[in-house]
mmCIF file of N, CA and C in Angstrom:
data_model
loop_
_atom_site.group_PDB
_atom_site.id
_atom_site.type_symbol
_atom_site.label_atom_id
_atom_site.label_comp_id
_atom_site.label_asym_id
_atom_site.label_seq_id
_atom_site.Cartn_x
_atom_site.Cartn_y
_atom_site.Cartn_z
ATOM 1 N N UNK F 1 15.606 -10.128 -31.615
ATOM 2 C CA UNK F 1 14.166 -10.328 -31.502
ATOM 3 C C UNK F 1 13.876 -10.963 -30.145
ATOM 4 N N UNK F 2 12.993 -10.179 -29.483
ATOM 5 C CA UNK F 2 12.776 -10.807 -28.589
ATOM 6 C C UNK F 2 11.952 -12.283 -28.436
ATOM 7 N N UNK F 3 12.416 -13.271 -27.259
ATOM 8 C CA UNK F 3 11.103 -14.437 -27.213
ATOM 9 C C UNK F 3 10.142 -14.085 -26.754
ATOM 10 N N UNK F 4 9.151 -14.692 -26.912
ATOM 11 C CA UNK F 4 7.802 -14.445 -26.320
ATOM 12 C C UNK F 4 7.755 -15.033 -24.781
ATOM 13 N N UNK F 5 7.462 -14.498 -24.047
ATOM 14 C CA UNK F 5 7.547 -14.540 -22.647
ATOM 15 C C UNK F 5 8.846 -14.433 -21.649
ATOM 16 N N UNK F 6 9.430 -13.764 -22.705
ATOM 17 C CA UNK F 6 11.467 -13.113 -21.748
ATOM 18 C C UNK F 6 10.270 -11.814 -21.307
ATOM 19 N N UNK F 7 11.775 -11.136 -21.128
ATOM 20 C CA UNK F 7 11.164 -10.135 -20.140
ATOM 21 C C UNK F 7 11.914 -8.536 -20.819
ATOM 22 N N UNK F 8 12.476 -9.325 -21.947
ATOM 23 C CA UNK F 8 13.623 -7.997 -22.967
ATOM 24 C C UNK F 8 12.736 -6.799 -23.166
ATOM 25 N N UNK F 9 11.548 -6.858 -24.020
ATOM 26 C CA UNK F 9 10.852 -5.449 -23.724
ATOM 27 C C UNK F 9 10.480 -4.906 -22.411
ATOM 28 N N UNK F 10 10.573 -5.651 -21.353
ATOM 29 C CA UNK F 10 9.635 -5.189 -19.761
ATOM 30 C C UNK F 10 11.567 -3.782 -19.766
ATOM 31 N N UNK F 11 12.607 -4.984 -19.874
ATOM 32 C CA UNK F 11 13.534 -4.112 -19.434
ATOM 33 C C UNK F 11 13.978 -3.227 -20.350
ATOM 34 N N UNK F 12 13.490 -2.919 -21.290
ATOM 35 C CA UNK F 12 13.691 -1.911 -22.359
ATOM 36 C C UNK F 12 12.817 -1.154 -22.155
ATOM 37 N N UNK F 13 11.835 -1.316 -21.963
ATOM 38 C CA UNK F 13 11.119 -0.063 -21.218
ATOM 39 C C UNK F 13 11.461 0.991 -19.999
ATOM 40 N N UNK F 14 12.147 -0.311 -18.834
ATOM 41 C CA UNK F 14 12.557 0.344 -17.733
ATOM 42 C C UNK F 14 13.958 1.045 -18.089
ATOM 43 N N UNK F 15 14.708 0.628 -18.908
ATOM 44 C CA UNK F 15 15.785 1.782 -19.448
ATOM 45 C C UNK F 15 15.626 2.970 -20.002
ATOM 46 N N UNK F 16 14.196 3.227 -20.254
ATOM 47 C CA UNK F 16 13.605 4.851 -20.774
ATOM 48 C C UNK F 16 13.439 5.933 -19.919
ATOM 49 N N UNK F 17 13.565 6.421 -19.941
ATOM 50 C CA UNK F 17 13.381 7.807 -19.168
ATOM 51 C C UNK F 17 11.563 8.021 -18.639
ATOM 52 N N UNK F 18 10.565 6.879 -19.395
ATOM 53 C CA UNK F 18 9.400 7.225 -18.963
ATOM 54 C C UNK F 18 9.064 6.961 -17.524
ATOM 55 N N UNK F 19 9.726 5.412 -17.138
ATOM 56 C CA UNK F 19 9.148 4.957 -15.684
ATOM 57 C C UNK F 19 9.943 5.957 -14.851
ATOM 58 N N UNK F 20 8.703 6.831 -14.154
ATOM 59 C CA UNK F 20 9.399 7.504 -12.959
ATOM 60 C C UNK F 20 9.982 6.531 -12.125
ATOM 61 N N UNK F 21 10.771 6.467 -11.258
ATOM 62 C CA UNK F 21 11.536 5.592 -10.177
ATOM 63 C C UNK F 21 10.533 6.724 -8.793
ATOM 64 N N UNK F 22 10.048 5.695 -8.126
ATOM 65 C CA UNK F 22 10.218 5.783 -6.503
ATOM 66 C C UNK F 22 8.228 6.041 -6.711
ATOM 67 N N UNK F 23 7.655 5.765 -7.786
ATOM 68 C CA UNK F 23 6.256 6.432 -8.441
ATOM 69 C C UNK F 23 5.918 4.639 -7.861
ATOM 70 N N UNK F 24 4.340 4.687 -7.412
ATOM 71 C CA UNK F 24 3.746 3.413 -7.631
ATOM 72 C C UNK F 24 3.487 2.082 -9.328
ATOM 73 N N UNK F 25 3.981 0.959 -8.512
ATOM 74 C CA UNK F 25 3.619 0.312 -9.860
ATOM 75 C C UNK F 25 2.523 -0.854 -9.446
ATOM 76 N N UNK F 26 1.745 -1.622 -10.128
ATOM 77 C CA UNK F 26 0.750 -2.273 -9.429
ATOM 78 C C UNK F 26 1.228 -3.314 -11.118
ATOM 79 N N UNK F 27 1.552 -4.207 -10.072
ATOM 80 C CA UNK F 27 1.601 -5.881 -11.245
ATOM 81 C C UNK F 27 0.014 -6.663 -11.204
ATOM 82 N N UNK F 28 -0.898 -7.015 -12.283
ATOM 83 C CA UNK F 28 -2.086 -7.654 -11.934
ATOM 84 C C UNK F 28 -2.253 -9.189 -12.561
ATOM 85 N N UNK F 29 -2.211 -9.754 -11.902
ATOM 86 C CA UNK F 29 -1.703 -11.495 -12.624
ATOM 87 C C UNK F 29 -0.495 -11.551 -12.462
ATOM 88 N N UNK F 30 0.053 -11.509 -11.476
ATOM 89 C CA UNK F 30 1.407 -11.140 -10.822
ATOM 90 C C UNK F 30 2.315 -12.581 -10.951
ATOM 91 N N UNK F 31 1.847 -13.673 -10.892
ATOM 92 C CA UNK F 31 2.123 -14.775 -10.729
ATOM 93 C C UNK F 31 3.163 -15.037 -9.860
ATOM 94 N N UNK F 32 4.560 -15.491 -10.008
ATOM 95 C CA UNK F 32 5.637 -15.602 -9.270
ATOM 96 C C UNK F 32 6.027 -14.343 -8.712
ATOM 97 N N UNK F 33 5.585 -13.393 -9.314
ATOM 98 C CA UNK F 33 5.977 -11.702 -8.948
ATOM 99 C C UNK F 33 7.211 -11.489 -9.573
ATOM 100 N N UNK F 34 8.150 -12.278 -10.253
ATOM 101 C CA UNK F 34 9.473 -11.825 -11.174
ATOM 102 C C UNK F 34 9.421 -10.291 -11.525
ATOM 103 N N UNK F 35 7.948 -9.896 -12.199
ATOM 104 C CA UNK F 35 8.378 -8.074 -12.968
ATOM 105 C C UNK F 35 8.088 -7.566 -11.598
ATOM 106 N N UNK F 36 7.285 -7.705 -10.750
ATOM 107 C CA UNK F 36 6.940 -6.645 -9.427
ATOM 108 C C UNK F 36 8.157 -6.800 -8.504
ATOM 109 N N UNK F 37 9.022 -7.530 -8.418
ATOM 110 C CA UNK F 37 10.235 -8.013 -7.764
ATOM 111 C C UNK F 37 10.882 -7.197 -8.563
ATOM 112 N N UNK F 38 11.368 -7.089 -9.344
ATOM 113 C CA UNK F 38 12.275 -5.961 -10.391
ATOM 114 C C UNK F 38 11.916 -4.566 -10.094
ATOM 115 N N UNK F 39 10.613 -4.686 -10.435
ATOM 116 C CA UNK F 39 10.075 -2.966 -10.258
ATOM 117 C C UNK F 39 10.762 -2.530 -8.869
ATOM 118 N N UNK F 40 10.555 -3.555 -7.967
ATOM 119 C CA UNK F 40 10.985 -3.067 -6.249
ATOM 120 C C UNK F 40 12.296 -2.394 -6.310
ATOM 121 N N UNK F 41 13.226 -3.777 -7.371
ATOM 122 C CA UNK F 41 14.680 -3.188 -6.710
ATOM 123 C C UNK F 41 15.138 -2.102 -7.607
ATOM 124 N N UNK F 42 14.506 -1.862 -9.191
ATOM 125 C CA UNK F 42 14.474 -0.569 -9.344
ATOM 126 C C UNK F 42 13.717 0.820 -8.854
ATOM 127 N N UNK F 43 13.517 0.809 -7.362
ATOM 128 C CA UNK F 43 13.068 1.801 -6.530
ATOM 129 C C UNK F 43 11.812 1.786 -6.814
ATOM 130 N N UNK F 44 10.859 1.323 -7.431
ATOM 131 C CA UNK F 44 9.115 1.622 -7.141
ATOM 132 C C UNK F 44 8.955 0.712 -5.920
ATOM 133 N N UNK F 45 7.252 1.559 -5.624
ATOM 134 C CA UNK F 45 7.012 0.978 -4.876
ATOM 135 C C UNK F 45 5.883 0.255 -5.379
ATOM 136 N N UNK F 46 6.003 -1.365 -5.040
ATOM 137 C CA UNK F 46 5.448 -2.598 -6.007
ATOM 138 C C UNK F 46 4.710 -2.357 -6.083
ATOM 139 N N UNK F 47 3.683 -3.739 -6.237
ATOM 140 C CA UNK F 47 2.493 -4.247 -5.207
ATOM 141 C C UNK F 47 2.213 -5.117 -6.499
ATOM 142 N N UNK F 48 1.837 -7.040 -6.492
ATOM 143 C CA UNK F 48 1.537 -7.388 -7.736
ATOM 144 C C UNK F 48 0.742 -8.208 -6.885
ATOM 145 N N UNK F 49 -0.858 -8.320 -7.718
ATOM 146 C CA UNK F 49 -1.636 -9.121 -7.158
ATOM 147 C C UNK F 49 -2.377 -10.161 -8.460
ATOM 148 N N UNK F 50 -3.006 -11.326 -7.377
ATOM 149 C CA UNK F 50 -3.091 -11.690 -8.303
ATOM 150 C C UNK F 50 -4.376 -13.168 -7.625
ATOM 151 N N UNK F 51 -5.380 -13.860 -8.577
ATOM 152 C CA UNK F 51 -6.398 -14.408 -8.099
ATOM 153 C C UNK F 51 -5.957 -15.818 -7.487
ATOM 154 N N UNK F 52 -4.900 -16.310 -7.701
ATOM 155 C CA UNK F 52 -4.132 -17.498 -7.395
ATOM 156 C C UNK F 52 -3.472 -17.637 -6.207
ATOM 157 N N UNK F 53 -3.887 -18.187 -5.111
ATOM 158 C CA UNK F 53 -3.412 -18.076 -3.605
ATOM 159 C C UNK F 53 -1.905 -18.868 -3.662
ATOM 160 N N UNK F 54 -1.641 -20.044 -4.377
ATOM 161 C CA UNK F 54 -0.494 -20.601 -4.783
ATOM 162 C C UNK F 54 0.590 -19.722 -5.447
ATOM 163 N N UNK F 55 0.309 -18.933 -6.481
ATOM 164 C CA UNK F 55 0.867 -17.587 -7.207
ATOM 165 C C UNK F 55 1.788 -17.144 -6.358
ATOM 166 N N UNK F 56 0.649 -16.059 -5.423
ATOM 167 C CA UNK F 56 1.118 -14.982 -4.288
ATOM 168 C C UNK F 56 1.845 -15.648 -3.518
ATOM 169 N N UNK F 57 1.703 -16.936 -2.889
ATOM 170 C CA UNK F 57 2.535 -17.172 -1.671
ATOM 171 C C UNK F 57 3.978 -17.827 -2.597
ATOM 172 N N UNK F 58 4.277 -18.201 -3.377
ATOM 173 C CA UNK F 58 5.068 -18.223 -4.416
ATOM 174 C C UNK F 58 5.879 -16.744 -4.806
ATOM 175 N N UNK F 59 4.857 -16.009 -5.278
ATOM 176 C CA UNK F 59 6.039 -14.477 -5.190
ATOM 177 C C UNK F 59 5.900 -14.183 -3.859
ATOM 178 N N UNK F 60 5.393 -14.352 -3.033
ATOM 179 C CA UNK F 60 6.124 -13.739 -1.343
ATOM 180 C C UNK F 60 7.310 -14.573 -1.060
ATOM 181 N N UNK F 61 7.483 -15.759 -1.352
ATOM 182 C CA UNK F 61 8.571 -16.564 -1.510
ATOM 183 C C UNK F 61 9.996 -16.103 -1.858
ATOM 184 N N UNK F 62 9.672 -15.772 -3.549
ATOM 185 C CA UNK F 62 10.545 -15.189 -4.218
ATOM 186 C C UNK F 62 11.094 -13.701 -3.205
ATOM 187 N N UNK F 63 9.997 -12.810 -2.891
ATOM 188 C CA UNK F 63 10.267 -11.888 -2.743
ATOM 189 C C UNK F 63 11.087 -11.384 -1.335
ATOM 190 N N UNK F 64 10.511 -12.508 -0.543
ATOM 191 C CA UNK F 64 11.923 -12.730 0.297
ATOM 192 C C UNK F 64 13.213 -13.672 0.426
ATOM 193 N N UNK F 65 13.027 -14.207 -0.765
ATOM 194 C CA UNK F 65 14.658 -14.560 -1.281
ATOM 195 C C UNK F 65 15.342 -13.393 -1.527
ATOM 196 N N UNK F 66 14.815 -12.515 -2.338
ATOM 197 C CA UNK F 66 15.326 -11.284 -3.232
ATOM 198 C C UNK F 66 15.710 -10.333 -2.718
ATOM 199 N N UNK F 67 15.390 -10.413 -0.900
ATOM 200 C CA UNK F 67 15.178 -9.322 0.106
ATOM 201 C C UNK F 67 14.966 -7.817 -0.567
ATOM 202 N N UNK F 68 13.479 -7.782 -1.393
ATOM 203 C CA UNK F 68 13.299 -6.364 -1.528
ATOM 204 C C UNK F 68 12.010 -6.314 -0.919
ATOM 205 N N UNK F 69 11.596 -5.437 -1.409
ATOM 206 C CA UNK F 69 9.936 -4.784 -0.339
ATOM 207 C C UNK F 69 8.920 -4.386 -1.137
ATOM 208 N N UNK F 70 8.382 -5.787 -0.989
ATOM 209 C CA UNK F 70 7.534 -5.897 -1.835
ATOM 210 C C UNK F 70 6.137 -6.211 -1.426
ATOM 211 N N UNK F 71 4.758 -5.840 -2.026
ATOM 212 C CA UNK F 71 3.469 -6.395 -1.280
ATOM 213 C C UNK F 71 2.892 -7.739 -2.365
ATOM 214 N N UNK F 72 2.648 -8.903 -2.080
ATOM 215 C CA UNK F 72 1.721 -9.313 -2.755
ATOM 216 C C UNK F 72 0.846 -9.781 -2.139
ATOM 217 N N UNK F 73 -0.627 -9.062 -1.916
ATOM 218 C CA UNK F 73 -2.031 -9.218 -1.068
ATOM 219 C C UNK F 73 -2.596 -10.503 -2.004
ATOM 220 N N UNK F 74 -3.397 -11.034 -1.119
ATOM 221 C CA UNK F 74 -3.876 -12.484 -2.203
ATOM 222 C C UNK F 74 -5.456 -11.477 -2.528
ATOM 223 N N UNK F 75 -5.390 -11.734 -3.886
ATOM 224 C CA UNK F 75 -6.784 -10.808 -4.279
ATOM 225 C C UNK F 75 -7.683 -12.176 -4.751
ATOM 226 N N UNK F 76 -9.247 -11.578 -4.117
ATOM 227 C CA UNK F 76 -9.824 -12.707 -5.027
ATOM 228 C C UNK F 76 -10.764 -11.878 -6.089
ATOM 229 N N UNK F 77 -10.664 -12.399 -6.917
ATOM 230 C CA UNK F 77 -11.071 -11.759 -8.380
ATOM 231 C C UNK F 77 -12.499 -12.791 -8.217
ATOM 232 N N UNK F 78 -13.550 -12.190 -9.098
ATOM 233 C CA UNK F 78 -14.759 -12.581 -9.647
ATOM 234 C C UNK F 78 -14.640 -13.499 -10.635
ATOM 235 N N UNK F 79 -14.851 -14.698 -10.892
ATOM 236 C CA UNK F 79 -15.199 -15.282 -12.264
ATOM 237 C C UNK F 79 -15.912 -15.773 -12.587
ATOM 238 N N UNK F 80 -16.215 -16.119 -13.758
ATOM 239 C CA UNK F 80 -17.809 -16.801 -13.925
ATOM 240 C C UNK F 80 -18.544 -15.870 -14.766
ATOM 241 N N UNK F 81 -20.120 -16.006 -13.938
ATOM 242 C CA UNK F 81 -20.670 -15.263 -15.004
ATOM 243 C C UNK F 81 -20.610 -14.012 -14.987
ATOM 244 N N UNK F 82 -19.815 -13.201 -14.334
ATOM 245 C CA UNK F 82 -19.681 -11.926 -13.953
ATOM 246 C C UNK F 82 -18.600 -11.217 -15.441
ATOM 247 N N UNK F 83 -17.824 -12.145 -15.703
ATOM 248 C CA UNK F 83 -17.414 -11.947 -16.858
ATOM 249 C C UNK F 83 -17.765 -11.599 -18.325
ATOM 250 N N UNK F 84 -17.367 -10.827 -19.111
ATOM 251 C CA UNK F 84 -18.190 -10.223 -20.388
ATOM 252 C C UNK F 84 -18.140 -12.008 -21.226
ATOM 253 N N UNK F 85 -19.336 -11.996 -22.228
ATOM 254 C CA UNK F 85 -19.400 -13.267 -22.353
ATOM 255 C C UNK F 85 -18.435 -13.683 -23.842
ATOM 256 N N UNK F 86 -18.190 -14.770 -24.218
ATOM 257 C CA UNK F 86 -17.811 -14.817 -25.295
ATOM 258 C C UNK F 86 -17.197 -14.203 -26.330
ATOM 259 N N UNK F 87 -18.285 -13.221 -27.255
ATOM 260 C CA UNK F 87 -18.752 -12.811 -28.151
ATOM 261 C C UNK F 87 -18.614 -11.175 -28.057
ATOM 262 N N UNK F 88 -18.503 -10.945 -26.470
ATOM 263 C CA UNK F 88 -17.854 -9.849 -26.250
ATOM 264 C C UNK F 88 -16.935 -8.609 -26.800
#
């Protein structure tokens, strides 16, 4: 059984025959970038973004420890009242 927040289903997925390899993958709430860092060195080409400027420069961190090739652009996301409300 997996724990809640491992990564056992992310890589049970990538052992299927569905993820094309070398196809775009886009991580969103990317945080440290750990799955978009994986996706890289299993041949996609990344990209994980995410609204947290601390986050991104954190997985650009990682991601050149890891020396793979990876993008993480600092995105700024909308919040507030732009968001569906509540009750939604």
């Amino acid at each position: 059984v997996a724990n809640p927040g491992s990564y056992d289903e992310f890589d049970a997925f990538l052992a299927t025959e569905h993820p094309v390899v070398g196809t775009t993958a886009l991580e969103v709430g990317c945080g440290g970038g750990q799955a978009t860092i994986e996706l890289a060195r299993r041949g996609f080409h990344a990209t994980g973004v995410d609204f947290s400027e601390p986050a991104i420069e954190l997985a650009k961190e990682n991601a050149r420890d890891s020396a793979v090739d990876v993008r993480f652009p600092f995105l700024v996301l909308p919040v507030g009242p732009t968001l569906p409300s509540p009750g939604f």
